[in-house]
Amino acid sequence: MSKIEINHLTVDYTEKKKSFTALKDVSFSIEEGEFVSVIGSSGCGKSTLLSILEGINTPTDGEILINGEKIKGTGTDRGVVFQHYSLFPWMTARKNVAFGIKQVNHSASRSERYKIADEFLDKVGLEQFKNKYPSQLSGGMQQRVAIARALAMDTDILLMDEPFGAIDAKNRTILQELLLELWENATPRKTVVFVTHDIDESILLSDKIVMMTANPGRVYRELKVPFERPRNRAELVQTKEYNKFRNHLLSLFYSDIADKIGGEEVVL
Amino acid sequence: MNIPANTIQAVKADTKIHSELKTEFLKRYFRVVHGLFAVLLLIQFLPDKLTTETYVSYVIWFAVGVEIFTLILSGFIKKTASLNLFTDIVGFIYGLLIAWTLATAKFNLLKAALFPPPGKVFWQFISDYDKILVNIQSSVGIILQGYLLALAVAIPLGLFLGWSARLGSAATYISKFLGAIPPIVYIPYGIALLPTFRSVSVFVIFLATFWPVLAGTMSGVMNVEKKTIDSAKVLNVGKFTMMFSVILPASLQQIFIGCNQGLTVSFVLLTSAEMIGAQSGLGYYIKNYSDFGDYTRTIVGLIVVGIVIVIISFIFNSIQKYLLRWKQ
Ligand SMILES: Nc1ncnc2c1ncn2[C@@H]1O[C@H](COP(=O)(O)OP(=O)(O)OP(=O)(O)O)[C@@H](O)[C@H]1O
Ligand SMILES: [Mg+2]
């Protein structure tokens, strides 16, 4: 049994009696401890897929099973980083993280929660900003607080929607390494679903890449990433295999778009 | 003689610092407000045209007291904007007193029975001091009771109604309808149903505050961003935490808008409510003496009401500023 099974998932959005199919018959599964990246062009339904996994949205058809049980709403087994940073503006960075910890760990005292929060804020490089409110932080900093919160909650499953999208290149590299390190050293390993636009990021981080295509959102390809761990970024990107794999992904990515354009030409 | 270059520089820097300190000092202490003080003081020595006692010394003592207070405080206020605000207010008081002194005591332009000179008002204030204190206590007590009771009921109820999608929209219309009725019309019903006049006043303040706070809370809750609610949901918060740690702070700004409205209406109503049948309170004090044609005491009452309102509003604003400090 897989950790997460996505079965024939269809999601329609209805607005003013018009229905739009964001996801159509999406199926794939994720093993326990697996790191899976979801890539695809903008609007192909990546965030929609995650919203179902998070339990804040319900599918029109199909289902998702976690540990063999159908998802019904949100759960403490999943930590979430939204695409659009989602801190509580009335709490400082530290309180935001500690609030998340409190929801999964009721027995920890306030000082214990603050200690864990500080530890994770240090890890994402925000030690000097613990007592700042979100309105006093940049977008990328707010996203790092949200990442710290999700990591500090120490859940079985991590659902991350373009978590590094708004973060500068240097911090992005640091955070990628941090995420890999935390994931590789945890026993048992966490199951991660990671949405990204960045092909290099997906190769560096994941065991499996799910490529999606738009209109309607479907799974286009599933690919295993054939590189040993631990991966060294600097060495890996220089290897022939890496570039071959990367080009393969890129050609798939563009052939999907080419298919679409070709298809439309036939229609015209 | 050879003076080293760095000494010259040091001396130059020193004079520069010196002149900066001087302009800083001038900016702080040489202000229009002090000129107004001088004018106010000087006109007191003009001959009185009013034949009755004008209590000039009371105005002089008041002005000197305020001026000393202003000079001391000017040394402590750091921000230029705050200092400007403070001296503007003091300047306004001086200006008002100048006009008032001239129009009454000095030139007798107004009807003396209706417009007593400022000195007489100060004198009256001091001789009525303990009576006024008792009335302030009574009025503030009623306001606080009615107001806090209304907040304690309206905020939780508003959170609940706003959160329940179905009741929320119906409740919005109902509260708009009931809130539009001026609470003063409830007074006869209050008198008929409630045991004491004091409880009627509390009841009227309660109603005056209840509707705007309820409406503000509900609209706050209904306008909480979906993003905020979703992030609380994925953290799996319980119902109680959702309500009081997420929805409540997220709607706080709108709640405060309702609270502010309630406070304004409460002030207006308190004096009118007390004017109807109370035996104490500032409204009673004003009404009672204006009925007897004692306009000096009426004006004293009006000024005291104004001061009480300013102080309560100041405290209220400080609380609001503190609780909303996370908004940039
Ligand atoms: N609440 C909604 N109501 C109606 N349509 C929606 C809603 N949310 C998303 N959609 C539509 O569903 C499609 C998929 O949106 P989604 O946000 O899942 O895309 P995405 O793959 O995450 O895109 P991006 O990479 O830009 O974040 C889009 O066409 C979008 O317009
Ligand atoms: Mg998205």
Tab-separated table of N, CA and C in Angstrom, chain A residues 54 56 74-76 78 80 82 85-86 88-90 99 103 133 135 153, chain B residues 227-228 230-237 241 245-246 249-250 325-326 328:
chain	number	residue	atom	x	y	z
A	54	GLU	N	-4.477	18.839	0.915
A	54	GLU	CA	-4.506	19.550	2.200
A	54	GLU	C	-5.824	19.332	2.927
A	56	ILE	N	-8.596	21.183	2.209
A	56	ILE	CA	-9.408	22.399	2.282
A	56	ILE	C	-10.344	22.504	1.083
A	74	THR	N	-8.915	18.425	6.737
A	74	THR	CA	-7.505	18.609	7.061
A	74	THR	C	-7.076	17.619	8.130
A	75	GLY	N	-5.758	17.494	8.332
A	75	GLY	CA	-5.277	16.551	9.342
A	75	GLY	C	-3.934	16.940	9.883
A	76	THR	N	-3.662	16.505	11.109
A	76	THR	CA	-2.382	16.863	11.736
A	76	THR	C	-1.220	16.064	11.146
A	78	ARG	N	-0.371	16.279	8.111
A	78	ARG	CA	0.153	17.025	6.955
A	78	ARG	C	0.593	18.434	7.350
A	80	VAL	N	1.818	22.121	5.779
A	80	VAL	CA	1.521	22.781	4.514
A	80	VAL	C	2.295	24.096	4.368
A	82	PHE	N	1.785	27.158	1.728
A	82	PHE	CA	0.993	27.639	0.593
A	82	PHE	C	1.859	28.395	-0.400
A	85	TYR	N	2.156	33.219	0.672
A	85	TYR	CA	2.497	33.114	2.078
A	85	TYR	C	1.295	33.426	2.954
A	86	SER	N	1.224	32.662	4.019
A	86	SER	CA	-0.024	32.638	4.769
A	86	SER	C	0.257	32.667	6.250
A	88	PHE	N	-0.169	34.545	10.053
A	88	PHE	CA	-1.171	35.352	10.736
A	88	PHE	C	-0.543	36.707	11.035
A	89	PRO	N	-1.100	37.779	10.460
A	89	PRO	CA	-0.428	39.078	10.552
A	89	PRO	C	-0.337	39.630	11.977
A	90	TRP	N	-1.167	39.136	12.893
A	90	TRP	CA	-1.139	39.673	14.257
A	90	TRP	C	-0.163	38.904	15.154
A	99	PHE	N	2.676	28.789	17.198
A	99	PHE	CA	1.246	28.479	17.089
A	99	PHE	C	1.046	27.174	16.308
A	103	GLN	N	-0.474	23.294	17.692
A	103	GLN	CA	-1.601	22.541	17.147
A	103	GLN	C	-1.291	21.053	16.975
A	133	TYR	N	6.644	41.454	13.057
A	133	TYR	CA	5.351	41.054	12.512
A	133	TYR	C	5.489	40.843	11.008
A	135	SER	N	4.010	42.083	8.560
A	135	SER	CA	4.016	43.318	7.777
A	135	SER	C	5.386	43.992	7.771
A	153	MET	N	6.651	21.723	12.636
A	153	MET	CA	5.497	20.937	13.068
A	153	MET	C	5.779	19.439	12.976
B	227	LYS	N	-7.766	33.075	2.687
B	227	LYS	CA	-6.384	32.671	2.904
B	227	LYS	C	-6.103	32.446	4.388
B	228	THR	N	-6.580	33.394	5.220
B	228	THR	CA	-6.343	33.302	6.662
B	228	THR	C	-7.052	32.092	7.242
B	230	ASP	N	-8.027	29.401	5.614
B	230	ASP	CA	-7.401	28.182	5.106
B	230	ASP	C	-6.120	27.862	5.860
B	231	SER	N	-5.323	28.897	6.161
B	231	SER	CA	-4.072	28.553	6.849
B	231	SER	C	-4.342	28.075	8.261
B	232	ALA	N	-5.430	28.569	8.875
B	232	ALA	CA	-5.778	28.029	10.193
B	232	ALA	C	-6.296	26.601	10.054
B	233	LYS	N	-7.072	26.360	9.003
B	233	LYS	CA	-7.632	25.015	8.810
B	233	LYS	C	-6.541	23.970	8.622
B	234	VAL	N	-5.538	24.294	7.790
B	234	VAL	CA	-4.509	23.280	7.563
B	234	VAL	C	-3.650	23.060	8.804
B	235	LEU	N	-3.708	23.980	9.751
B	235	LEU	CA	-3.022	23.740	11.021
B	235	LEU	C	-3.913	22.938	11.962
B	236	ASN	N	-5.133	22.629	11.480
B	236	ASN	CA	-6.028	21.797	12.274
B	236	ASN	C	-6.440	22.400	13.601
B	237	VAL	N	-6.692	23.679	13.629
B	237	VAL	CA	-7.056	24.302	14.902
B	237	VAL	C	-8.451	23.850	15.338
B	241	THR	N	-10.118	27.720	19.256
B	241	THR	CA	-8.936	28.438	18.778
B	241	THR	C	-9.267	29.188	17.500
B	245	SER	N	-8.579	32.777	18.492
B	245	SER	CA	-7.189	33.095	18.157
B	245	SER	C	-7.020	33.458	16.689
B	246	VAL	N	-8.024	33.175	15.863
B	246	VAL	CA	-7.886	33.478	14.438
B	246	VAL	C	-8.945	34.489	13.977
B	249	PRO	N	-8.902	38.085	16.170
B	249	PRO	CA	-7.886	39.083	15.788
B	249	PRO	C	-8.001	39.515	14.335
B	250	ALA	N	-8.416	38.590	13.453
B	250	ALA	CA	-8.517	38.960	12.037
B	250	ALA	C	-9.613	40.005	11.819
B	325	ARG	N	-1.238	46.899	16.868
B	325	ARG	CA	0.133	47.341	16.583
B	325	ARG	C	0.758	46.557	15.440
B	326	TRP	N	0.223	45.397	15.135
B	326	TRP	CA	0.788	44.578	14.060
B	326	TRP	C	0.438	45.100	12.677
B	328	GLN	N	0.863	47.792	9.938
B	328	GLN	CA	2.030	48.677	9.827
B	328	GLN	C	1.684	50.133	10.044
